[in-house]
């Protein structure tokens, strides 16, 4: 009977993941690329034992859809470990789950790492990335230090994330509050696949953008990385808008923030924007420009600066 604690951080994609070609195995329609943040953490302890699975988030017992996802994930770990033992999962997020910083990515990265250790599995980073993917696709990338490429792959074995080299940069996260919560990424991806006339173009366009992004990272070309980042984010939101009925994640204030980012570029501060399935805007910038970008975006919402951070890691196993 083991106990293990793991820590993981969110990641923000420069080339976005939107859509699956296999929902059971959680294989994405295309590859993606991200930076793991050094800020905001999920800390999760898994203790094997007891009569039934228990999931507690930020000190409160969780039930319903969120808990079911965790218990289904534990079933996968048990299958790998050849165990029937139940477990207690205690998880804590630094940031409110609604802060728009992919809590499912850090959540399942921490859970995969802690649960594998608690059940006595000794998995490599690539194996943990594959496992985390089954909980939430983007979690595959939060296993990885600094910058990650998630290979789409064509089966369970080939779909995992690994580290790539990229120039040092900062992400400036601007939390734009736009009222009611957006449609979840999982439901939004399904709806886009089922209704958008443009969906067939998405995977090939993303694989092309990913190849260009990998080349730009290898060349340490921040300008090209920024241009590709902003273009791909806009393509993802255009795709979501083309669903019927449309998924409109960006708010008027989000567009105002993108306009400010363009103004900053025009004045010589090189920064580019991206946004996930919600109204928050994330700017990327060279380290020396991060404070100026954060100051310029602060009128649109609370901002904070994140640097490249570590992939999920074990705090201690007993
Ligand atoms: C990304 N997002 O690449 C994209 C951009 C949101 C917008 O990955 O269904 O929570 O659990 O695999 O991982 C969010 O998707 O979805 C996401 P599931 P997930 O970061």
mmCIF file of C-alpha atoms and ligand atoms in Angstrom:
data_model
loop_
_atom_site.group_PDB
_atom_site.id
_atom_site.type_symbol
_atom_site.label_atom_id
_atom_site.label_comp_id
_atom_site.label_asym_id
_atom_site.label_seq_id
_atom_site.Cartn_x
_atom_site.Cartn_y
_atom_site.Cartn_z
ATOM 1 C CA UNK A 1 0.000 0.000 0.000
ATOM 2 C CA UNK A 2 1.776 3.174 -1.196
ATOM 3 C CA UNK A 3 1.457 6.905 -0.952
ATOM 4 C CA UNK A 4 2.995 9.438 -3.336
ATOM 5 C CA UNK A 5 2.754 13.179 -3.893
ATOM 6 C CA UNK A 6 3.400 14.917 -7.204
ATOM 7 C CA UNK A 7 3.506 18.514 -8.358
ATOM 8 C CA UNK A 8 2.622 19.713 -11.851
ATOM 9 C CA UNK A 9 2.174 23.041 -13.602
ATOM 10 C CA UNK A 10 -0.178 24.122 -16.378
ATOM 11 C CA UNK A 11 1.032 24.582 -19.920
ATOM 12 C CA UNK A 12 -0.036 27.019 -22.620
ATOM 13 C CA UNK A 13 0.065 25.892 -26.233
ATOM 14 C CA UNK A 14 1.762 27.833 -29.033
ATOM 15 C CA UNK A 15 0.338 25.328 -31.510
ATOM 16 C CA UNK A 16 -3.096 24.329 -30.234
ATOM 17 C CA UNK A 17 -4.758 20.984 -29.661
ATOM 18 C CA UNK A 18 -8.393 21.054 -30.763
ATOM 19 C CA UNK A 19 -10.159 17.828 -31.655
ATOM 20 C CA UNK A 20 -9.566 14.120 -31.237
ATOM 21 C CA UNK A 21 -9.502 11.319 -33.699
ATOM 22 C CA UNK A 22 -9.961 8.717 -30.984
ATOM 23 C CA UNK A 23 -11.889 9.656 -27.862
ATOM 24 C CA UNK A 24 -11.207 6.413 -26.012
ATOM 25 C CA UNK A 25 -7.453 6.517 -26.444
ATOM 26 C CA UNK A 26 -7.476 10.346 -26.455
ATOM 27 C CA UNK A 27 -5.518 10.591 -29.673
ATOM 28 C CA UNK A 28 -5.528 14.187 -30.959
ATOM 29 C CA UNK A 29 -6.414 15.160 -34.509
ATOM 30 C CA UNK A 30 -2.966 16.762 -34.851
ATOM 31 C CA UNK A 31 0.202 17.417 -32.861
ATOM 32 C CA UNK A 32 0.667 20.485 -30.643
ATOM 33 C CA UNK A 33 3.428 22.413 -28.896
ATOM 34 C CA UNK A 34 3.485 24.210 -25.552
ATOM 35 C CA UNK A 35 5.418 25.877 -22.776
ATOM 36 C CA UNK A 36 5.092 24.473 -19.262
ATOM 37 C CA UNK A 37 4.715 27.337 -16.785
ATOM 38 C CA UNK A 38 6.751 27.855 -13.623
ATOM 39 C CA UNK A 39 3.788 29.482 -11.883
ATOM 40 C CA UNK A 40 0.609 28.007 -10.445
ATOM 41 C CA UNK A 41 0.838 24.414 -9.289
ATOM 42 C CA UNK A 42 -1.326 21.421 -8.628
ATOM 43 C CA UNK A 43 -0.127 19.237 -5.754
ATOM 44 C CA UNK A 44 -1.714 15.803 -5.584
ATOM 45 C CA UNK A 45 -1.298 12.977 -3.081
ATOM 46 C CA UNK A 46 -2.493 9.471 -3.893
ATOM 47 C CA UNK A 47 -2.794 6.950 -1.064
ATOM 48 C CA UNK A 48 -3.658 3.389 -2.002
ATOM 49 C CA UNK A 49 -6.053 1.660 0.402
ATOM 50 C CA UNK A 50 -9.563 2.015 1.783
ATOM 51 C CA UNK A 51 -12.928 0.643 0.676
ATOM 52 C CA UNK A 52 -13.639 2.968 -2.216
ATOM 53 C CA UNK A 53 -12.059 5.678 -4.354
ATOM 54 C CA UNK A 54 -12.212 9.175 -2.865
ATOM 55 C CA UNK A 55 -11.337 12.472 -4.588
ATOM 56 C CA UNK A 56 -10.925 15.694 -2.654
ATOM 57 C CA UNK A 57 -10.140 18.976 -4.448
ATOM 58 C CA UNK A 58 -8.954 21.971 -2.437
ATOM 59 C CA UNK A 59 -10.190 20.362 0.769
ATOM 60 C CA UNK A 60 -13.680 19.522 -0.502
ATOM 61 C CA UNK A 61 -15.047 16.118 -1.366
ATOM 62 C CA UNK A 62 -15.675 15.959 -5.098
ATOM 63 C CA UNK A 63 -18.455 13.949 -6.733
ATOM 64 C CA UNK A 64 -20.097 13.849 -10.157
ATOM 65 C CA UNK A 65 -18.332 14.329 -13.481
ATOM 66 C CA UNK A 66 -14.999 15.565 -12.085
ATOM 67 C CA UNK A 67 -14.701 12.685 -9.625
ATOM 68 C CA UNK A 68 -15.759 10.118 -12.257
ATOM 69 C CA UNK A 69 -12.925 11.276 -14.530
ATOM 70 C CA UNK A 70 -10.455 10.767 -11.687
ATOM 71 C CA UNK A 71 -11.829 7.299 -10.793
ATOM 72 C CA UNK A 72 -11.799 6.189 -14.439
ATOM 73 C CA UNK A 73 -8.206 7.331 -14.598
ATOM 74 C CA UNK A 74 -7.367 5.316 -11.470
ATOM 75 C CA UNK A 75 -8.885 2.278 -13.236
ATOM 76 C CA UNK A 76 -6.291 2.702 -16.010
ATOM 77 C CA UNK A 77 -3.481 2.881 -13.476
ATOM 78 C CA UNK A 78 -4.830 -0.198 -11.676
ATOM 79 C CA UNK A 79 -4.968 -2.063 -14.968
ATOM 80 C CA UNK A 80 -1.292 -1.262 -15.605
ATOM 81 C CA UNK A 81 -0.349 -2.214 -12.050
ATOM 82 C CA UNK A 82 -2.494 -5.358 -11.902
ATOM 83 C CA UNK A 83 -4.194 -4.074 -8.765
ATOM 84 C CA UNK A 84 -7.786 -3.850 -7.539
ATOM 85 C CA UNK A 85 -6.964 -1.565 -4.632
ATOM 86 C CA UNK A 86 -8.969 1.656 -4.174
ATOM 87 C CA UNK A 87 -7.256 4.986 -3.504
ATOM 88 C CA UNK A 88 -7.730 8.399 -1.916
ATOM 89 C CA UNK A 89 -6.711 11.370 -4.073
ATOM 90 C CA UNK A 90 -6.123 14.708 -2.345
ATOM 91 C CA UNK A 91 -5.481 17.518 -4.784
ATOM 92 C CA UNK A 92 -4.771 21.193 -4.296
ATOM 93 C CA UNK A 93 -4.632 23.930 -6.924
ATOM 94 C CA UNK A 94 -2.799 27.199 -6.228
ATOM 95 C CA UNK A 95 -5.038 29.132 -8.551
ATOM 96 C CA UNK A 96 -8.800 29.061 -8.655
ATOM 97 C CA UNK A 97 -9.858 26.377 -11.133
ATOM 98 C CA UNK A 98 -11.707 29.073 -13.059
ATOM 99 C CA UNK A 99 -8.601 31.228 -13.562
ATOM 100 C CA UNK A 100 -8.342 30.019 -17.132
ATOM 101 C CA UNK A 101 -5.078 28.217 -16.603
ATOM 102 C CA UNK A 102 -5.751 24.712 -17.841
ATOM 103 C CA UNK A 103 -6.284 23.027 -14.494
ATOM 104 C CA UNK A 104 -7.016 19.709 -16.194
ATOM 105 C CA UNK A 105 -3.491 19.686 -17.658
ATOM 106 C CA UNK A 106 -1.685 20.182 -14.348
ATOM 107 C CA UNK A 107 -4.340 18.090 -12.583
ATOM 108 C CA UNK A 108 -3.933 14.932 -14.659
ATOM 109 C CA UNK A 109 -0.161 15.372 -14.979
ATOM 110 C CA UNK A 110 0.125 15.428 -11.174
ATOM 111 C CA UNK A 111 -2.391 12.597 -10.793
ATOM 112 C CA UNK A 112 -0.616 10.357 -13.329
ATOM 113 C CA UNK A 113 2.735 10.926 -11.644
ATOM 114 C CA UNK A 114 1.469 10.392 -8.096
ATOM 115 C CA UNK A 115 -0.841 7.464 -8.895
ATOM 116 C CA UNK A 116 1.791 5.577 -10.912
ATOM 117 C CA UNK A 117 4.221 5.833 -7.982
ATOM 118 C CA UNK A 118 1.593 4.993 -5.356
ATOM 119 C CA UNK A 119 0.641 1.830 -7.275
ATOM 120 C CA UNK A 120 4.291 0.842 -7.560
ATOM 121 C CA UNK A 121 4.724 1.485 -11.274
ATOM 122 C CA UNK A 122 8.117 2.723 -12.403
ATOM 123 C CA UNK A 123 7.312 4.670 -15.577
ATOM 124 C CA UNK A 124 9.538 6.792 -17.807
ATOM 125 C CA UNK A 125 8.581 10.387 -18.610
ATOM 126 C CA UNK A 126 7.271 9.300 -22.024
ATOM 127 C CA UNK A 127 5.184 6.560 -20.393
ATOM 128 C CA UNK A 128 3.786 9.027 -17.846
ATOM 129 C CA UNK A 129 2.996 11.457 -20.668
ATOM 130 C CA UNK A 130 1.017 8.727 -22.473
ATOM 131 C CA UNK A 131 -0.783 7.868 -19.272
ATOM 132 C CA UNK A 132 -1.628 11.507 -18.442
ATOM 133 C CA UNK A 133 -3.006 11.918 -21.983
ATOM 134 C CA UNK A 134 -5.742 9.426 -21.154
ATOM 135 C CA UNK A 135 -7.010 11.739 -18.397
ATOM 136 C CA UNK A 136 -6.837 14.966 -20.401
ATOM 137 C CA UNK A 137 -5.044 15.441 -23.695
ATOM 138 C CA UNK A 138 -3.160 18.586 -22.757
ATOM 139 C CA UNK A 139 -1.891 16.886 -19.560
ATOM 140 C CA UNK A 140 0.496 14.857 -21.745
ATOM 141 C CA UNK A 141 2.452 18.118 -22.222
ATOM 142 C CA UNK A 142 2.600 19.082 -18.512
ATOM 143 C CA UNK A 143 4.878 16.083 -17.866
ATOM 144 C CA UNK A 144 7.575 17.847 -19.846
ATOM 145 C CA UNK A 145 10.154 20.457 -18.768
ATOM 146 C CA UNK A 146 10.031 23.883 -20.441
ATOM 147 C CA UNK A 147 8.844 23.297 -24.018
ATOM 148 C CA UNK A 148 6.974 20.219 -25.229
ATOM 149 C CA UNK A 149 5.874 18.820 -28.537
ATOM 150 C CA UNK A 150 3.003 16.338 -28.312
ATOM 151 C CA UNK A 151 3.231 13.994 -31.267
ATOM 152 C CA UNK A 152 -0.262 13.162 -32.491
ATOM 153 C CA UNK A 153 0.838 9.572 -33.118
ATOM 154 C CA UNK A 154 -1.421 6.912 -34.513
ATOM 155 C CA UNK A 155 -1.860 4.676 -31.501
ATOM 156 C CA UNK A 156 -1.388 4.692 -27.741
ATOM 157 C CA UNK A 157 2.358 4.067 -27.975
ATOM 158 C CA UNK A 158 3.144 6.839 -30.436
ATOM 159 C CA UNK A 159 1.035 9.649 -28.921
ATOM 160 C CA UNK A 160 3.116 11.317 -26.186
ATOM 161 C CA UNK A 161 4.961 14.566 -25.495
ATOM 162 C CA UNK A 162 8.682 15.176 -25.304
ATOM 163 C CA UNK A 163 10.952 18.126 -24.632
ATOM 164 C CA UNK A 164 12.238 20.395 -27.385
ATOM 165 C CA UNK A 165 14.672 23.278 -27.285
ATOM 166 C CA UNK A 166 13.236 26.786 -27.740
ATOM 167 C CA UNK A 167 14.426 30.299 -26.930
ATOM 168 C CA UNK A 168 13.825 31.531 -23.389
ATOM 169 C CA UNK A 169 10.621 33.545 -23.248
ATOM 170 C CA UNK A 170 7.924 34.673 -20.864
ATOM 171 C CA UNK A 171 4.194 34.271 -20.936
ATOM 172 C CA UNK A 172 2.119 37.163 -19.670
ATOM 173 C CA UNK A 173 -1.259 35.845 -18.635
ATOM 174 C CA UNK A 174 -4.086 38.362 -18.632
ATOM 175 C CA UNK A 175 -7.181 37.109 -16.845
ATOM 176 C CA UNK A 176 -10.172 38.602 -18.582
ATOM 177 C CA UNK A 177 -13.391 37.905 -16.791
ATOM 178 C CA UNK A 178 -16.263 37.594 -19.211
ATOM 179 C CA UNK A 179 -19.064 36.199 -17.093
ATOM 180 C CA UNK A 180 -20.504 32.732 -17.624
ATOM 181 C CA UNK A 181 -18.119 29.857 -18.126
ATOM 182 C CA UNK A 182 -17.391 28.803 -21.686
ATOM 183 C CA UNK A 183 -18.249 25.393 -23.098
ATOM 184 C CA UNK A 184 -15.655 22.870 -21.854
ATOM 185 C CA UNK A 185 -12.845 22.054 -24.244
ATOM 186 C CA UNK A 186 -13.944 18.438 -24.463
ATOM 187 C CA UNK A 187 -17.524 19.309 -25.447
ATOM 188 C CA UNK A 188 -16.350 22.169 -27.665
ATOM 189 C CA UNK A 189 -13.990 19.913 -29.604
ATOM 190 C CA UNK A 190 -16.749 17.382 -30.192
ATOM 191 C CA UNK A 191 -19.202 20.061 -31.295
ATOM 192 C CA UNK A 192 -16.634 21.585 -33.676
ATOM 193 C CA UNK A 193 -15.832 18.211 -35.238
ATOM 194 C CA UNK A 194 -19.534 17.438 -35.697
ATOM 195 C CA UNK A 195 -20.691 20.758 -37.132
ATOM 196 C CA UNK A 196 -17.915 22.890 -38.625
ATOM 197 C CA UNK A 197 -17.604 22.792 -42.422
ATOM 198 C CA UNK A 198 -13.942 23.791 -41.945
ATOM 199 C CA UNK A 199 -12.991 20.978 -39.582
ATOM 200 C CA UNK A 200 -11.445 18.753 -42.315
ATOM 201 C CA UNK A 201 -8.885 21.505 -42.983
ATOM 202 C CA UNK A 202 -7.851 21.803 -39.336
ATOM 203 C CA UNK A 203 -5.573 18.779 -38.837
ATOM 204 C CA UNK A 204 -3.485 19.283 -41.992
ATOM 205 C CA UNK A 205 -3.166 23.037 -41.304
ATOM 206 C CA UNK A 206 -2.087 22.323 -37.724
ATOM 207 C CA UNK A 207 0.505 19.720 -38.727
ATOM 208 C CA UNK A 208 1.936 22.242 -41.210
ATOM 209 C CA UNK A 209 2.031 24.988 -38.559
ATOM 210 C CA UNK A 210 3.639 22.555 -36.103
ATOM 211 C CA UNK A 211 6.405 21.671 -38.563
ATOM 212 C CA UNK A 212 7.080 25.391 -39.103
ATOM 213 C CA UNK A 213 7.028 26.008 -35.350
ATOM 214 C CA UNK A 214 9.501 23.190 -34.694
ATOM 215 C CA UNK A 215 11.833 24.696 -37.293
ATOM 216 C CA UNK A 216 11.462 28.172 -35.734
ATOM 217 C CA UNK A 217 12.202 26.784 -32.254
ATOM 218 C CA UNK A 218 15.278 24.937 -33.511
ATOM 219 C CA UNK A 219 16.463 28.176 -35.173
ATOM 220 C CA UNK A 220 15.761 30.163 -31.942
ATOM 221 C CA UNK A 221 13.703 32.526 -34.114
ATOM 222 C CA UNK A 222 11.449 34.340 -31.635
ATOM 223 C CA UNK A 223 9.786 36.480 -34.311
ATOM 224 C CA UNK A 224 8.717 33.458 -36.331
ATOM 225 C CA UNK A 225 7.580 31.650 -33.167
ATOM 226 C CA UNK A 226 5.435 34.654 -32.258
ATOM 227 C CA UNK A 227 3.891 35.016 -35.700
ATOM 228 C CA UNK A 228 3.037 31.321 -35.857
ATOM 229 C CA UNK A 229 1.635 31.401 -32.314
ATOM 230 C CA UNK A 230 -0.765 34.260 -32.955
ATOM 231 C CA UNK A 231 -1.830 32.941 -36.370
ATOM 232 C CA UNK A 232 -2.559 29.468 -35.025
ATOM 233 C CA UNK A 233 -4.537 30.802 -32.057
ATOM 234 C CA UNK A 234 -6.685 32.856 -34.443
ATOM 235 C CA UNK A 235 -7.203 29.786 -36.630
ATOM 236 C CA UNK A 236 -8.385 27.781 -33.623
ATOM 237 C CA UNK A 237 -10.859 30.495 -32.641
ATOM 238 C CA UNK A 238 -12.004 30.862 -36.254
ATOM 239 C CA UNK A 239 -12.616 27.119 -36.339
ATOM 240 C CA UNK A 240 -14.618 27.287 -33.111
ATOM 241 C CA UNK A 241 -16.626 30.214 -34.516
ATOM 242 C CA UNK A 242 -17.413 28.129 -37.582
ATOM 243 C CA UNK A 243 -19.207 25.484 -35.500
ATOM 244 C CA UNK A 244 -23.016 25.565 -35.624
ATOM 245 C CA UNK A 245 -24.103 27.128 -33.330
ATOM 246 C CA UNK A 246 -20.780 28.968 -32.991
ATOM 247 C CA UNK A 247 -18.428 28.664 -30.036
ATOM 248 C CA UNK A 248 -17.402 32.183 -29.183
ATOM 249 C CA UNK A 249 -14.692 32.014 -26.537
ATOM 250 C CA UNK A 250 -13.139 35.458 -27.003
ATOM 251 C CA UNK A 251 -14.807 38.504 -25.471
ATOM 252 C CA UNK A 252 -14.660 42.122 -26.677
ATOM 253 C CA UNK A 253 -11.999 42.751 -24.021
ATOM 254 C CA UNK A 254 -9.949 39.855 -25.417
ATOM 255 C CA UNK A 255 -9.875 41.592 -28.795
ATOM 256 C CA UNK A 256 -8.924 44.863 -27.114
ATOM 257 C CA UNK A 257 -5.984 43.019 -25.538
ATOM 258 C CA UNK A 258 -4.956 41.610 -28.932
ATOM 259 C CA UNK A 259 -5.116 45.156 -30.329
ATOM 260 C CA UNK A 260 -2.857 46.365 -27.510
ATOM 261 C CA UNK A 261 -0.400 43.576 -28.282
ATOM 262 C CA UNK A 262 -0.291 44.740 -31.918
ATOM 263 C CA UNK A 263 0.260 48.326 -30.745
ATOM 264 C CA UNK A 264 3.147 47.211 -28.568
ATOM 265 C CA UNK A 265 4.717 45.496 -31.570
ATOM 266 C CA UNK A 266 4.346 48.687 -33.581
ATOM 267 C CA UNK A 267 6.276 50.536 -30.880
ATOM 268 C CA UNK A 268 9.133 48.042 -30.864
ATOM 269 C CA UNK A 269 8.144 45.718 -28.014
ATOM 270 C CA UNK A 270 7.952 42.393 -29.731
ATOM 271 C CA UNK A 271 5.044 40.462 -28.279
ATOM 272 C CA UNK A 272 2.384 38.142 -29.698
ATOM 273 C CA UNK A 273 -0.905 36.846 -28.340
ATOM 274 C CA UNK A 274 -2.683 33.559 -27.920
ATOM 275 C CA UNK A 275 -5.848 32.410 -26.154
ATOM 276 C CA UNK A 276 -7.377 29.090 -25.118
ATOM 277 C CA UNK A 277 -11.002 28.047 -24.799
ATOM 278 C CA UNK A 278 -11.991 31.149 -22.877
ATOM 279 C CA UNK A 279 -11.565 34.933 -22.902
ATOM 280 C CA UNK A 280 -8.128 35.126 -21.246
ATOM 281 C CA UNK A 281 -5.279 36.382 -23.396
ATOM 282 C CA UNK A 282 -1.708 35.168 -23.030
ATOM 283 C CA UNK A 283 1.107 37.216 -24.551
ATOM 284 C CA UNK A 284 4.554 35.851 -25.246
ATOM 285 C CA UNK A 285 7.604 38.085 -25.068
ATOM 286 C CA UNK A 286 11.351 38.008 -24.617
ATOM 287 C CA UNK A 287 12.309 38.047 -20.902
ATOM 288 C CA UNK A 288 13.501 41.681 -21.076
ATOM 289 C CA UNK A 289 10.103 42.877 -22.379
ATOM 290 C CA UNK A 290 7.817 40.888 -20.061
ATOM 291 C CA UNK A 291 7.305 43.594 -17.417
ATOM 292 C CA UNK A 292 6.388 46.222 -20.029
ATOM 293 C CA UNK A 293 3.894 43.864 -21.673
ATOM 294 C CA UNK A 294 2.333 42.995 -18.306
ATOM 295 C CA UNK A 295 1.963 46.701 -17.493
ATOM 296 C CA UNK A 296 0.350 47.402 -20.864
ATOM 297 C CA UNK A 297 -2.162 44.561 -20.494
ATOM 298 C CA UNK A 298 -3.075 45.229 -16.867
ATOM 299 C CA UNK A 299 -5.987 47.492 -17.787
ATOM 300 C CA UNK A 300 -7.777 44.459 -19.267
ATOM 301 C CA UNK A 301 -7.416 42.181 -16.241
ATOM 302 C CA UNK A 302 -5.039 40.858 -13.607
ATOM 303 C CA UNK A 303 -1.746 39.867 -15.196
ATOM 304 C CA UNK A 304 1.052 37.612 -14.128
ATOM 305 C CA UNK A 305 4.316 36.596 -15.739
ATOM 306 C CA UNK A 306 5.375 32.962 -16.113
ATOM 307 C CA UNK A 307 8.720 31.555 -17.206
ATOM 308 C CA UNK A 308 9.386 28.064 -18.597
ATOM 309 C CA UNK A 309 8.902 25.615 -15.741
ATOM 310 C CA UNK A 310 9.458 21.981 -14.804
ATOM 311 C CA UNK A 311 7.400 19.025 -15.937
ATOM 312 C CA UNK A 312 5.475 17.063 -13.319
ATOM 313 C CA UNK A 313 7.664 15.583 -10.607
ATOM 314 C CA UNK A 314 7.383 13.435 -7.543
ATOM 315 C CA UNK A 315 7.722 15.222 -4.238
ATOM 316 C CA UNK A 316 8.151 12.058 -2.249
ATOM 317 C CA UNK A 317 7.108 8.401 -2.354
ATOM 318 C CA UNK A 318 6.657 6.073 0.592
HETATM 319 C C1 LIG B 1 -4.419 23.449 -25.954
HETATM 320 N N1 LIG B 1 -6.793 23.400 -25.222
HETATM 321 O O1 LIG B 1 -3.696 23.009 -26.855
HETATM 322 C C2 LIG B 1 -5.882 23.654 -26.294
HETATM 323 C C3 LIG B 1 -6.168 25.053 -26.712
HETATM 324 C C4 LIG B 1 -7.775 24.421 -25.065
HETATM 325 C C5 LIG B 1 -7.554 25.363 -26.180
HETATM 326 O O2 LIG B 1 -5.867 21.431 -24.753
HETATM 327 O O3 LIG B 1 -10.799 16.716 -23.716
HETATM 328 O O4 LIG B 1 -8.621 20.034 -21.433
HETATM 329 O O5 LIG B 1 -9.369 16.703 -21.661
HETATM 330 O O6 LIG B 1 -8.356 16.265 -23.898
HETATM 331 O O7 LIG B 1 -6.812 18.801 -22.701
HETATM 332 C C6 LIG B 1 -7.812 21.889 -23.598
HETATM 333 O O8 LIG B 1 -8.143 20.573 -23.827
HETATM 334 O O9 LIG B 1 -9.215 18.532 -23.354
HETATM 335 C C7 LIG B 1 -6.773 22.225 -24.559
HETATM 336 P P1 LIG B 1 -9.438 16.980 -23.150
HETATM 337 P P2 LIG B 1 -8.123 19.460 -22.715
HETATM 338 O O10 LIG B 1 -3.985 23.752 -24.821
#
